[in-house]
PDB file of C-alpha atoms and ligand atoms in Angstrom:
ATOM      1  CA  UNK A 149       2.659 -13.145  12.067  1.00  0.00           C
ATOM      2  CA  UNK A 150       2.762 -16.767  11.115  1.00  0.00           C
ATOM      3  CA  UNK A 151       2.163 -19.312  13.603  1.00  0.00           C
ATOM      4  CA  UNK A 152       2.701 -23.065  12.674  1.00  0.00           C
ATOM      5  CA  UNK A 153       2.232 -26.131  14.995  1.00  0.00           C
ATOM      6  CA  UNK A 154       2.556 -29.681  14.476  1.00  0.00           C
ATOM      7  CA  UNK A 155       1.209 -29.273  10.787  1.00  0.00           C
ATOM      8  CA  UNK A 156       0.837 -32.853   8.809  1.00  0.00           C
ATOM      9  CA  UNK A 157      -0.816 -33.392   5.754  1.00  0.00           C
ATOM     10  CA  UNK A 158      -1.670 -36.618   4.359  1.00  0.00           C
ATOM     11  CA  UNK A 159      -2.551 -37.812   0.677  1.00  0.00           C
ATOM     12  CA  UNK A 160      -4.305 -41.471   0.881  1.00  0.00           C
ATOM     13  CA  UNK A 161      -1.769 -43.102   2.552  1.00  0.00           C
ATOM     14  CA  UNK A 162       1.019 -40.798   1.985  1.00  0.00           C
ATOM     15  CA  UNK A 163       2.523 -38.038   4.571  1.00  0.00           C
ATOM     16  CA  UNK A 164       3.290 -34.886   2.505  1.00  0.00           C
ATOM     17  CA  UNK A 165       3.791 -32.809   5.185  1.00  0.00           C
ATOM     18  CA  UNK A 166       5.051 -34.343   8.929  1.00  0.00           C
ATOM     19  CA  UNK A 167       4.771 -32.485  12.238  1.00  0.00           C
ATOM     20  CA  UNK A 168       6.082 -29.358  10.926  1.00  0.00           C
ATOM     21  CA  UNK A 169       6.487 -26.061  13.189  1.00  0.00           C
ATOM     22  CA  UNK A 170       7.730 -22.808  13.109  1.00  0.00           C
ATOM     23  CA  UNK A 171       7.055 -18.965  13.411  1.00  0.00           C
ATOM     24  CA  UNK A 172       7.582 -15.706  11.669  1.00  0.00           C
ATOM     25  CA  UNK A 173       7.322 -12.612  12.914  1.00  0.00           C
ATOM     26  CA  UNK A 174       5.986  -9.455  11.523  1.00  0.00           C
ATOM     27  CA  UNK A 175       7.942  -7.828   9.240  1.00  0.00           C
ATOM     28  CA  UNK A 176      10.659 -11.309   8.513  1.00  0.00           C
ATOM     29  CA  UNK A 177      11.783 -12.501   5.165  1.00  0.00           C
ATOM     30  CA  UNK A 178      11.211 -15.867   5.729  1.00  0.00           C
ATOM     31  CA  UNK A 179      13.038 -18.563   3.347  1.00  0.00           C
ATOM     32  CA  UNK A 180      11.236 -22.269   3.012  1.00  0.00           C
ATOM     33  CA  UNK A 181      14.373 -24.319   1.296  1.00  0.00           C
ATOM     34  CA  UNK A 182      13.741 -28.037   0.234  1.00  0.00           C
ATOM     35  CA  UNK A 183      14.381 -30.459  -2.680  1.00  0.00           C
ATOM     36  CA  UNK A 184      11.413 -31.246  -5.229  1.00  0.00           C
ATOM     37  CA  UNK A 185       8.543 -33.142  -3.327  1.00  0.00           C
ATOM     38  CA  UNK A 186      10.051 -32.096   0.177  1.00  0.00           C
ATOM     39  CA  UNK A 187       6.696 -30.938   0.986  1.00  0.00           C
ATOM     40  CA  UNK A 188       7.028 -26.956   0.060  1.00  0.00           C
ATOM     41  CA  UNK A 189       3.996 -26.459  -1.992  1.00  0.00           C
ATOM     42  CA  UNK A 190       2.184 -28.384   0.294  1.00  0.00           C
ATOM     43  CA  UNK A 191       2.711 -26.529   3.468  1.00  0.00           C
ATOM     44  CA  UNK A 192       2.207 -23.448   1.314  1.00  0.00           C
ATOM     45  CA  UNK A 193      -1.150 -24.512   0.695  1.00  0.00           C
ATOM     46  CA  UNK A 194      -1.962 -25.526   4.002  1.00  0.00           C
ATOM     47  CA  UNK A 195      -0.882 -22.011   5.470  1.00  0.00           C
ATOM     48  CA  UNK A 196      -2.870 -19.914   2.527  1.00  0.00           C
ATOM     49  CA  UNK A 197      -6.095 -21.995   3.474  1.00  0.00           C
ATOM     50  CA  UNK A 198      -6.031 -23.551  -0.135  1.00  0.00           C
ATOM     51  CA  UNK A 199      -5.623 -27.030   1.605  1.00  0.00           C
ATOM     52  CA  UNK A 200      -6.900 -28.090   4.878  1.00  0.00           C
ATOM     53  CA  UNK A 201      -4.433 -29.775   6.893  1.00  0.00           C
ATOM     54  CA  UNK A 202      -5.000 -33.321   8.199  1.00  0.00           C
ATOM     55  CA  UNK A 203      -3.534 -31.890  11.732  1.00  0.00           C
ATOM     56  CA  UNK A 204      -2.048 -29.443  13.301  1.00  0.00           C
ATOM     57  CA  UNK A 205      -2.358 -25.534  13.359  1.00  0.00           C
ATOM     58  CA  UNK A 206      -1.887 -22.958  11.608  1.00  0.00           C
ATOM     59  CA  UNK A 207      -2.706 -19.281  12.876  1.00  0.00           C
ATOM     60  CA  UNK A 208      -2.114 -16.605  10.603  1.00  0.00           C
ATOM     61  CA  UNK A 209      -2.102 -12.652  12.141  1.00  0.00           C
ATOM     62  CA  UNK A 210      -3.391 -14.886  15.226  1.00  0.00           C
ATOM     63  CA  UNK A 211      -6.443 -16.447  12.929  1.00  0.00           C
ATOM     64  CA  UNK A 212      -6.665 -19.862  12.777  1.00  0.00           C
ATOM     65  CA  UNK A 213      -6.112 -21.072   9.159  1.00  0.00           C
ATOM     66  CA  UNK A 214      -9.200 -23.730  10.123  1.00  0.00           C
ATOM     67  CA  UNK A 215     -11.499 -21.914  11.717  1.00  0.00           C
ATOM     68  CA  UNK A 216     -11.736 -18.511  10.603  1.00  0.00           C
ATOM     69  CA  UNK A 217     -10.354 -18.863   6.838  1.00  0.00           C
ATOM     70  CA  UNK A 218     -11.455 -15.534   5.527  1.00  0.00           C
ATOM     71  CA  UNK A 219      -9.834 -13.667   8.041  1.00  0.00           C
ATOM     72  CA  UNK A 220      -6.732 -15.829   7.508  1.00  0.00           C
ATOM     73  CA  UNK A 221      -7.391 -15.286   3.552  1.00  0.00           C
ATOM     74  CA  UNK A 222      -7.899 -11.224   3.687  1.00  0.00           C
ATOM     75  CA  UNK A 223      -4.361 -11.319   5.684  1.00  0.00           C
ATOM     76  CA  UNK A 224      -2.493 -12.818   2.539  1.00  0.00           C
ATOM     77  CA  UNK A 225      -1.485 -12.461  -0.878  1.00  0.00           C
ATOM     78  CA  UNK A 226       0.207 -15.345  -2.907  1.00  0.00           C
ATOM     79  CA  UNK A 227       2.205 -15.607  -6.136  1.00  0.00           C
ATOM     80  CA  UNK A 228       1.722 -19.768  -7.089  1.00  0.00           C
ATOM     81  CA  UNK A 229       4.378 -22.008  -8.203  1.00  0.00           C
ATOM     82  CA  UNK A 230       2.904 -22.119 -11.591  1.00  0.00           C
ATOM     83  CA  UNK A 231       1.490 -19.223 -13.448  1.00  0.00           C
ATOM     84  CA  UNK A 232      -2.151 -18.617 -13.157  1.00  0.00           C
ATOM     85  CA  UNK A 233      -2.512 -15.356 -14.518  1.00  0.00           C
ATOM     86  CA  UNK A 234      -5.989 -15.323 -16.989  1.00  0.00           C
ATOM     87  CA  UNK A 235      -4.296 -15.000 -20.221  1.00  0.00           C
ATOM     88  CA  UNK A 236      -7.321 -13.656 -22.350  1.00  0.00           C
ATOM     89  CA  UNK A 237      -7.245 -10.629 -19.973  1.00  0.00           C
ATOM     90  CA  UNK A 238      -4.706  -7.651 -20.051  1.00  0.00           C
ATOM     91  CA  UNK A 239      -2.452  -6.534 -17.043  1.00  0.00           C
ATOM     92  CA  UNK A 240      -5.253  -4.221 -15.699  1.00  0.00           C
ATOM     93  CA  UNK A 241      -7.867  -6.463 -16.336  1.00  0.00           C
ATOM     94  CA  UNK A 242      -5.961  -9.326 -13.966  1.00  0.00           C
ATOM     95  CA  UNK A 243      -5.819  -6.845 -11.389  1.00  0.00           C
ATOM     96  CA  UNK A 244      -9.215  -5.421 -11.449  1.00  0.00           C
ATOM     97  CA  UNK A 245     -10.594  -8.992 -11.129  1.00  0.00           C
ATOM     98  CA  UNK A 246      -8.380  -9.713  -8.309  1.00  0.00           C
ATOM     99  CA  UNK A 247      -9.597  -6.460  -6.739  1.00  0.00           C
ATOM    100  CA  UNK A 248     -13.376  -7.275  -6.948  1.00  0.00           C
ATOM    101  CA  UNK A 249     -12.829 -11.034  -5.731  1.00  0.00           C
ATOM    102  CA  UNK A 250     -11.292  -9.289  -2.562  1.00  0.00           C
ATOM    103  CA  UNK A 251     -13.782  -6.434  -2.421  1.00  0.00           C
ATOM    104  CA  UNK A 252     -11.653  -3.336  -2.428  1.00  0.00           C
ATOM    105  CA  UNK A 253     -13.671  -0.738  -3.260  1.00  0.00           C
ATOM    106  CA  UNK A 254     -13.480   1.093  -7.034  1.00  0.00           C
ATOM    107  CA  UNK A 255     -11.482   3.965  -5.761  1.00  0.00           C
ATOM    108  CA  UNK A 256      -9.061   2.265  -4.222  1.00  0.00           C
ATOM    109  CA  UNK A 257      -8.932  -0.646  -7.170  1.00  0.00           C
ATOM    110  CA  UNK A 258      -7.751   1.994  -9.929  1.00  0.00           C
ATOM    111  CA  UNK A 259      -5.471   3.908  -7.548  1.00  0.00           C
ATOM    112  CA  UNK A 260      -4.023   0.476  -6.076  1.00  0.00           C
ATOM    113  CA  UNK A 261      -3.808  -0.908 -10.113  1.00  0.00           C
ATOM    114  CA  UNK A 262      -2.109   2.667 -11.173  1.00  0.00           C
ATOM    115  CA  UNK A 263       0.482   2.162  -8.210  1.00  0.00           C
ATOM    116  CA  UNK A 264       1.278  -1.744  -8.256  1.00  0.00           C
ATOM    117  CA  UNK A 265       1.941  -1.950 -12.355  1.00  0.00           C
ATOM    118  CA  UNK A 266       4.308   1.025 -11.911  1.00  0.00           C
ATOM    119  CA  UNK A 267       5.968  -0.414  -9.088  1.00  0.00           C
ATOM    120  CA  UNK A 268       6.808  -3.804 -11.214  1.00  0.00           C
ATOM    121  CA  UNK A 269       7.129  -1.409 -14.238  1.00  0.00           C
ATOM    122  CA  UNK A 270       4.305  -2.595 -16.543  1.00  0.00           C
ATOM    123  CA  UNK A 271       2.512  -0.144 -16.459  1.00  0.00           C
ATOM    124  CA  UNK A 272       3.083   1.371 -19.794  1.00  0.00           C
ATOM    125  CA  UNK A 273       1.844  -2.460 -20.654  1.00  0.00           C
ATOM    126  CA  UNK A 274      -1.319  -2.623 -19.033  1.00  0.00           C
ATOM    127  CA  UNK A 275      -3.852  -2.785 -21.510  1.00  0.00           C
ATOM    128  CA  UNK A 276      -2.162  -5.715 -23.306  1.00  0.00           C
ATOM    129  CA  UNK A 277      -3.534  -9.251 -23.496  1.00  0.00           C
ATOM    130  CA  UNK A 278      -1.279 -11.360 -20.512  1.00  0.00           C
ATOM    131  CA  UNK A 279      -1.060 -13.836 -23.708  1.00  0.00           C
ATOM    132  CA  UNK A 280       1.895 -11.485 -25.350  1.00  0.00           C
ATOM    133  CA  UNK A 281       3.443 -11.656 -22.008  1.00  0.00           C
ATOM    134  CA  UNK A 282       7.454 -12.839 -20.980  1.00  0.00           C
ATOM    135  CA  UNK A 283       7.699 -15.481 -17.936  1.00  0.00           C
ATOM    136  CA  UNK A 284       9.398 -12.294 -16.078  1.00  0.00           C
ATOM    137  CA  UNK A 285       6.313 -10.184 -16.955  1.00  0.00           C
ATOM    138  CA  UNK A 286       3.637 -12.729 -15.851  1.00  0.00           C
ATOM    139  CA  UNK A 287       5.566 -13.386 -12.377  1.00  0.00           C
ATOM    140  CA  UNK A 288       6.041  -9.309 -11.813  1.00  0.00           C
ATOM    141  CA  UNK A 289       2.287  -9.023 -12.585  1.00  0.00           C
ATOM    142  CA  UNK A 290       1.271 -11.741 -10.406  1.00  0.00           C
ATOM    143  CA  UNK A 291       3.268  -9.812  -7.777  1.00  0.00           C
ATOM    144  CA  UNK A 292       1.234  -7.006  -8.504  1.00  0.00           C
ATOM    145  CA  UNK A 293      -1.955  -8.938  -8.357  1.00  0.00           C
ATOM    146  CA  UNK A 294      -0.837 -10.516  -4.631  1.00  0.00           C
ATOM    147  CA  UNK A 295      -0.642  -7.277  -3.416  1.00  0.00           C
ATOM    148  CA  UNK A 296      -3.912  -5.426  -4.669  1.00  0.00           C
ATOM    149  CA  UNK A 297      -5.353  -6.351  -1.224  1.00  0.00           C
ATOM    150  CA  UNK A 298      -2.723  -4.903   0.863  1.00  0.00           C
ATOM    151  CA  UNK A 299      -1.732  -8.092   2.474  1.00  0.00           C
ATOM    152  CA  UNK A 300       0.231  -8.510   5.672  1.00  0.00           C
ATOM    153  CA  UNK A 301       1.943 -11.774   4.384  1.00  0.00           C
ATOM    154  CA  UNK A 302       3.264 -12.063   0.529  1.00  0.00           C
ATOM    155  CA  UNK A 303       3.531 -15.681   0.361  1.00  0.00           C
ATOM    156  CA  UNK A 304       5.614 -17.114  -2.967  1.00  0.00           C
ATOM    157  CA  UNK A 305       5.998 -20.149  -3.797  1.00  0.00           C
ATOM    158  CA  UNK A 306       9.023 -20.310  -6.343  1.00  0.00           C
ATOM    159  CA  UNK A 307       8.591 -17.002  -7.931  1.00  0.00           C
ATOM    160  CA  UNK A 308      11.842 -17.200  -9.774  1.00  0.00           C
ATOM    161  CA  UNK A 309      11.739 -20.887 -10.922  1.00  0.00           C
ATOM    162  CA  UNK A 310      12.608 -20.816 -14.318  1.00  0.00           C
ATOM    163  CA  UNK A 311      13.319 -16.993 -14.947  1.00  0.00           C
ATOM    164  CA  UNK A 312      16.941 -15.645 -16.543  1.00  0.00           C
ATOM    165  CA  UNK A 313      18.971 -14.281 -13.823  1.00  0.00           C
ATOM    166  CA  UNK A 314      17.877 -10.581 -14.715  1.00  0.00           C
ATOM    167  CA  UNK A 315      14.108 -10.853 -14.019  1.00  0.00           C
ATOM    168  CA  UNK A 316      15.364 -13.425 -10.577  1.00  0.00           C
ATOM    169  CA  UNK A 317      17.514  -9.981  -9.632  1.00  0.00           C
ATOM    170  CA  UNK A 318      14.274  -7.933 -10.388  1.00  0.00           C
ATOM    171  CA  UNK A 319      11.647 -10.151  -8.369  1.00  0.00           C
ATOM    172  CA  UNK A 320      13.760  -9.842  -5.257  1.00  0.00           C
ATOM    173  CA  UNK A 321      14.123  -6.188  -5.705  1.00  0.00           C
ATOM    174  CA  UNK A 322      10.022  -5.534  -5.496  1.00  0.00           C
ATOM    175  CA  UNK A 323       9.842  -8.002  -3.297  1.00  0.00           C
ATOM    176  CA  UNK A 324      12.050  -6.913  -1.066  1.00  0.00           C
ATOM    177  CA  UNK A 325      10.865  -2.973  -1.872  1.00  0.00           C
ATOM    178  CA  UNK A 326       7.895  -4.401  -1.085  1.00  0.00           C
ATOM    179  CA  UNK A 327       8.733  -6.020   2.278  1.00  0.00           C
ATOM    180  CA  UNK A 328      10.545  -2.128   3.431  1.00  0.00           C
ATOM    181  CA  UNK A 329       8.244   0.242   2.058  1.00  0.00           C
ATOM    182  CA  UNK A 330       4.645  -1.471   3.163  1.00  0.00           C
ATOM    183  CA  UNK A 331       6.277  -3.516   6.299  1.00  0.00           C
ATOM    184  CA  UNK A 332       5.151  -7.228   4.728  1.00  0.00           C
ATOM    185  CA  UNK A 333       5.991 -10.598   6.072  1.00  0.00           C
ATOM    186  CA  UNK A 334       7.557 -12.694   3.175  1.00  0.00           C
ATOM    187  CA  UNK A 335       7.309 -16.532   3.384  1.00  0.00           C
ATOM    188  CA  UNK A 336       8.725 -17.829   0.095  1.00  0.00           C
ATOM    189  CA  UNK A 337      10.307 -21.134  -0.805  1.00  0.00           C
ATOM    190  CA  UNK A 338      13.273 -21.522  -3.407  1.00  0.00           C
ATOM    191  CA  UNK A 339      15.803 -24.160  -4.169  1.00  0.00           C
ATOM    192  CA  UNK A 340      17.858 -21.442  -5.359  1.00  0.00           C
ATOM    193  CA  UNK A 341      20.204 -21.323  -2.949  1.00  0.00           C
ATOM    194  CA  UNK A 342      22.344 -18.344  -4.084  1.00  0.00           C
ATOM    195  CA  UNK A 343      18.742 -16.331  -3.762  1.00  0.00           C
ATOM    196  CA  UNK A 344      18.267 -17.521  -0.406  1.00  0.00           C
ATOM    197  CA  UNK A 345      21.210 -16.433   0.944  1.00  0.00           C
ATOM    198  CA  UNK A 346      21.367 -13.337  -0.634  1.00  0.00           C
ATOM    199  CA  UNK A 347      16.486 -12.795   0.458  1.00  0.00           C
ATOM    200  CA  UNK A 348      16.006 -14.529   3.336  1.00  0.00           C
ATOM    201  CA  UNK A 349      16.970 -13.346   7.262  1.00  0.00           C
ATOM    202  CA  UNK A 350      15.804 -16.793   8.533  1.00  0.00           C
ATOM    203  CA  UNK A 351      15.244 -19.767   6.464  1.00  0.00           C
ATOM    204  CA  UNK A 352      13.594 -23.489   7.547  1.00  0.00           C
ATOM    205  CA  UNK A 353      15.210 -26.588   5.171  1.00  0.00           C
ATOM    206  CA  UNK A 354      12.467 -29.309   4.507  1.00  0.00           C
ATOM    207  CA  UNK A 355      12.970 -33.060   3.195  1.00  0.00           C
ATOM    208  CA  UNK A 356      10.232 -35.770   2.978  1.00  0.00           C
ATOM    209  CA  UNK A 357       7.958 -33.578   4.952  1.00  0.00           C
ATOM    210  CA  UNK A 358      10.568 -32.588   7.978  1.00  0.00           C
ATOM    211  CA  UNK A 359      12.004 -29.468   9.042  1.00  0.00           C
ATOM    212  CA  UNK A 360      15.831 -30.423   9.043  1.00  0.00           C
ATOM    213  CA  UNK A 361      17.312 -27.031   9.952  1.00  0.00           C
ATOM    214  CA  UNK A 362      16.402 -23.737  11.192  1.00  0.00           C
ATOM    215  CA  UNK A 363      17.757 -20.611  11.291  1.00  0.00           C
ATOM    216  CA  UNK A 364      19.936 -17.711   9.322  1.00  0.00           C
ATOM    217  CA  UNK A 365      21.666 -18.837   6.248  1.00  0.00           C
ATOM    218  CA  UNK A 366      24.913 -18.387   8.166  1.00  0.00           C
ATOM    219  CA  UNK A 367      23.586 -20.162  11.229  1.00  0.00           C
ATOM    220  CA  UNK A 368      22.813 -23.135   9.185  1.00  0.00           C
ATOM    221  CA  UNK A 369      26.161 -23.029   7.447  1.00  0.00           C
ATOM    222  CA  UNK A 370      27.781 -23.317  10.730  1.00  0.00           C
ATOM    223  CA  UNK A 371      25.542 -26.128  11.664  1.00  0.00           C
ATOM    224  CA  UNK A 372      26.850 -28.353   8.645  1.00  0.00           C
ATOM    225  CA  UNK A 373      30.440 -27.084   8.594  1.00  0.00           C
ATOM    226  CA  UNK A 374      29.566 -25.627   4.939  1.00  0.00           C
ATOM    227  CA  UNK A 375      31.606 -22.499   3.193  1.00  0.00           C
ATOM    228  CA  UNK A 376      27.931 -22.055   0.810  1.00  0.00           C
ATOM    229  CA  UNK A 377      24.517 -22.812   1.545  1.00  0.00           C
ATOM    230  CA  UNK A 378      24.347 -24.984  -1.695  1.00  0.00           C
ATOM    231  CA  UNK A 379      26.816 -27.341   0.231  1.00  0.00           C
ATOM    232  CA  UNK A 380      25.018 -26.888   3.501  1.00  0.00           C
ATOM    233  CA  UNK A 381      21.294 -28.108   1.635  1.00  0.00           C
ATOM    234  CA  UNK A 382      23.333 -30.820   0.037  1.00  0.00           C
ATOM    235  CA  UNK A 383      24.536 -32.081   3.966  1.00  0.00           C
ATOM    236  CA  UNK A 384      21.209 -31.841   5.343  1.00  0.00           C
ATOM    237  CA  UNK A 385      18.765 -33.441   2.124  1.00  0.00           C
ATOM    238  CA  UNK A 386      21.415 -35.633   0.414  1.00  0.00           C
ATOM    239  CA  UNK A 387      22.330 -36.646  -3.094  1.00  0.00           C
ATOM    240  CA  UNK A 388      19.575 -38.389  -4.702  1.00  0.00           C
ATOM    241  CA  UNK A 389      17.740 -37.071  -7.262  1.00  0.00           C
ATOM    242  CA  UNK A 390      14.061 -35.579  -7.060  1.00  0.00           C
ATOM    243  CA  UNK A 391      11.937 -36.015 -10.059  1.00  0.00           C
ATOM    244  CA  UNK A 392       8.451 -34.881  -7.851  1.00  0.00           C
ATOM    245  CA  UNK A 393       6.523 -32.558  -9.135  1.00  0.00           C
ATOM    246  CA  UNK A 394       2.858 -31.113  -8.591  1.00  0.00           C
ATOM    247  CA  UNK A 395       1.110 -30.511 -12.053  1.00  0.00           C
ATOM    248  CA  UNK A 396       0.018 -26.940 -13.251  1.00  0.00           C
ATOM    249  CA  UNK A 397      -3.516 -28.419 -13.609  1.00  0.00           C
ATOM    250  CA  UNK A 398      -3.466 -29.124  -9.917  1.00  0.00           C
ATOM    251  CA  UNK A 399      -2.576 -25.922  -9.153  1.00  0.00           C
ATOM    252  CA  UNK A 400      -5.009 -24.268 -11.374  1.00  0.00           C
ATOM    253  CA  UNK A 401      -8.109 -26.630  -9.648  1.00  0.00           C
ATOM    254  CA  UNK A 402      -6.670 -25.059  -6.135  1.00  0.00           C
ATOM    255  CA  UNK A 403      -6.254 -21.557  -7.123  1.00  0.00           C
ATOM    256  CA  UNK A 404     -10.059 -21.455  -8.338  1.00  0.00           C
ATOM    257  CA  UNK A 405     -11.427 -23.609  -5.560  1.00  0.00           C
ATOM    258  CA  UNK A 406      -9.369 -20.389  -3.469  1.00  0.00           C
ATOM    259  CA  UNK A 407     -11.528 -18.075  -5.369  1.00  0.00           C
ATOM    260  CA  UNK A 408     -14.694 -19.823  -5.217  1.00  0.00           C
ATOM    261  CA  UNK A 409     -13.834 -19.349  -1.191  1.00  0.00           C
ATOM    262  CA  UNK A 410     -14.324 -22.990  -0.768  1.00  0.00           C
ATOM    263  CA  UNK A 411     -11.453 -26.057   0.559  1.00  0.00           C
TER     264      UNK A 411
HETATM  265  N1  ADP B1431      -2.792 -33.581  -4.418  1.00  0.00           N
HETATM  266  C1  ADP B1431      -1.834 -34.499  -4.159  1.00  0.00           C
HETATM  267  N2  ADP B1431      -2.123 -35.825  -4.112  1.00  0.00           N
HETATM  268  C2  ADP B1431      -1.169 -36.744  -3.832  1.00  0.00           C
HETATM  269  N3  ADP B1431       0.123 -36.444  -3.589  1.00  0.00           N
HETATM  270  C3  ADP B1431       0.477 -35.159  -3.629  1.00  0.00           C
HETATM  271  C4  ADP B1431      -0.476 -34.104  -3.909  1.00  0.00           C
HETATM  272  N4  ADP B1431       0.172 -32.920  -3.880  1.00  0.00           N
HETATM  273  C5  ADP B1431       1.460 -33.209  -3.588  1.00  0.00           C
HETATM  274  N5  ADP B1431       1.647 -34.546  -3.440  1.00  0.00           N
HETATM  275  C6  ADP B1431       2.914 -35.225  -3.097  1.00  0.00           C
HETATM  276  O1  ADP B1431       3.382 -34.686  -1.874  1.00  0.00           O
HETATM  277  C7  ADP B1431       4.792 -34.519  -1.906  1.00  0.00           C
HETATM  278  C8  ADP B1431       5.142 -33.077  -1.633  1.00  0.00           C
HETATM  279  O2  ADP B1431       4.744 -32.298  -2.764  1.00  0.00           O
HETATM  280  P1  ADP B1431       4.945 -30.733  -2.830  1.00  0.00           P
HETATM  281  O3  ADP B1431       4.444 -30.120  -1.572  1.00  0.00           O
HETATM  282  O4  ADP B1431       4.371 -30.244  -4.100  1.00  0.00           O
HETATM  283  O5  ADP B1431       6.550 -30.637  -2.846  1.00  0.00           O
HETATM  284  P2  ADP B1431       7.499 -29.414  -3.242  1.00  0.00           P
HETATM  285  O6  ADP B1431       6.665 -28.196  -3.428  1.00  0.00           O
HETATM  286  O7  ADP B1431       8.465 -29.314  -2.100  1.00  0.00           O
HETATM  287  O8  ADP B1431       8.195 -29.818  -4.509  1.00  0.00           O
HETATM  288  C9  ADP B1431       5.252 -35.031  -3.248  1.00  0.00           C
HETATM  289  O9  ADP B1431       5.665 -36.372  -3.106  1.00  0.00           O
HETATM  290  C10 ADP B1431       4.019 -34.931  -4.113  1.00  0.00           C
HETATM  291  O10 ADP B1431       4.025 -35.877  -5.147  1.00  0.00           O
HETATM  292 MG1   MG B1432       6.441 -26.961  -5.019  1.00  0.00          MG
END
């Protein structure tokens, strides 16, 4: 379902992203692990068609992320490191919009809106302003919103970052209700290990732009001689600490430049 050769991405003189391959089949819960700046967003970016890559391919339900970027685009929903719900709009509202940008007919918007704000129980909330909402509630709703389309891939980039254990139980749970009940592909990256372990059937480990391990969570324990994965990621990326971090503004210029259907 995902394809991924040789991917690099460059910024000025600096490789975000270097020679990076993989694949996911249909129907996988893929895991992306990594420190901060490892190159997660980045390659996230690069396989939603948000970023063009310097090299390398990326094919997408066999379309090539380059070359035929709608197709790639109609094939995926994606919940954004950082929020970027509209705020002055209420639950509906943020899915309605969604549902217009990708042309799903009326019908189909309110019957798709009904369904998807029961299934991450807000519903009863949907004609509030976002504004009033929890960090829980705006990541359930932007779950909700990545899946108005019916997409083959839910991408997520950190959906739990930042969330009390509770709502982190209660992401996976859709997420993974949604990965059974409508047969997605889920790529998501983490550096929550125990969620990892617990989500993904394969997972890829990045640092400074490199895949440094592939395969199941126990595969990758065995690899490193670890008894968790948190001691496994710590063998493979080190000790030092990572203080990168793309901005919220940066993400907000990419997530309308997505909309705009422009790179
Ligand atoms: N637009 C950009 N311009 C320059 N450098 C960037 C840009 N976006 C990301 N980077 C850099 O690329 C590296 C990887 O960033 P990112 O993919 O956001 O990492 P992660 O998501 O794993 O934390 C970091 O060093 C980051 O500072
Ligand atoms: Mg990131």
């Amino acid at each position: 379902m995902i394809e991924v050769r040789e991917l690099v991405k460059d910024f000025g003189g600096f490789r975000a992203v270097d020679g990076v391959s993989f694949a996911v089949p249909a129907g996988q819960i893929f895991g992306f692990l990594g420190p901060n700046g490892a190159g997660k967003t980045t390659t996230v970016k690069m396989l939603t068609t948000v970023l063009r890559p310097t090299s390398g391919t990326v094919l997408i339900d066999g379309h090539d992320a380059a070359r035929e970027p709608l197709a790639a685009r109609r094939c995926l929903g994606i919940v954004f490191q950082d929020p970027s719900v509209d705020n002055e709009l209420t639950a509906a509202e943020n899915l309605e919009v969604h549902g217009v940008l990708y042309g799903v007919p009326a019908a189909e918007r309110r019957r798709a809106c009904e369904e998807l704000l029961r299934f991450v129980e807000l519903w009863e909330r949907r004609d509030e302003i976002v504004k009033q909402f929890s960090g829980g509630m705006i990541r359930r709703l932007e779950l909700a919103r990545a899946l108005m389309h019916k997409p083959r891939i839910l991408f997520l980039d950190e959906p739990t970052v930042g969330l009390d254990p509770q709502t982190r139980s209660h992401i996976w749970a859709f997420v993974e209700r949604s990965a059974r009940e409508r047969a997605t592909t889920v790529f998501f990256t983490t550096h929550y290990m125990d969620e990892a372990e617990r989500v993904a059937q394969e997972l890829a480990v990045i640092d400074h732009g490199r895949i440094v391990a592939r395969g199941s969570p126990e595969a990758i324990k065995r690899q490193t001689k670890a008894a968790t994965l948190e001691e496994a990621f710590i063998a493979l990326t080190g000790h030092s600490i990572r203080d990168e971090d793309a901005s919220p503004a940066d993400q907000m210029r990419q997530m309308s430049k997505l909309w705009r259907g422009r790179r």
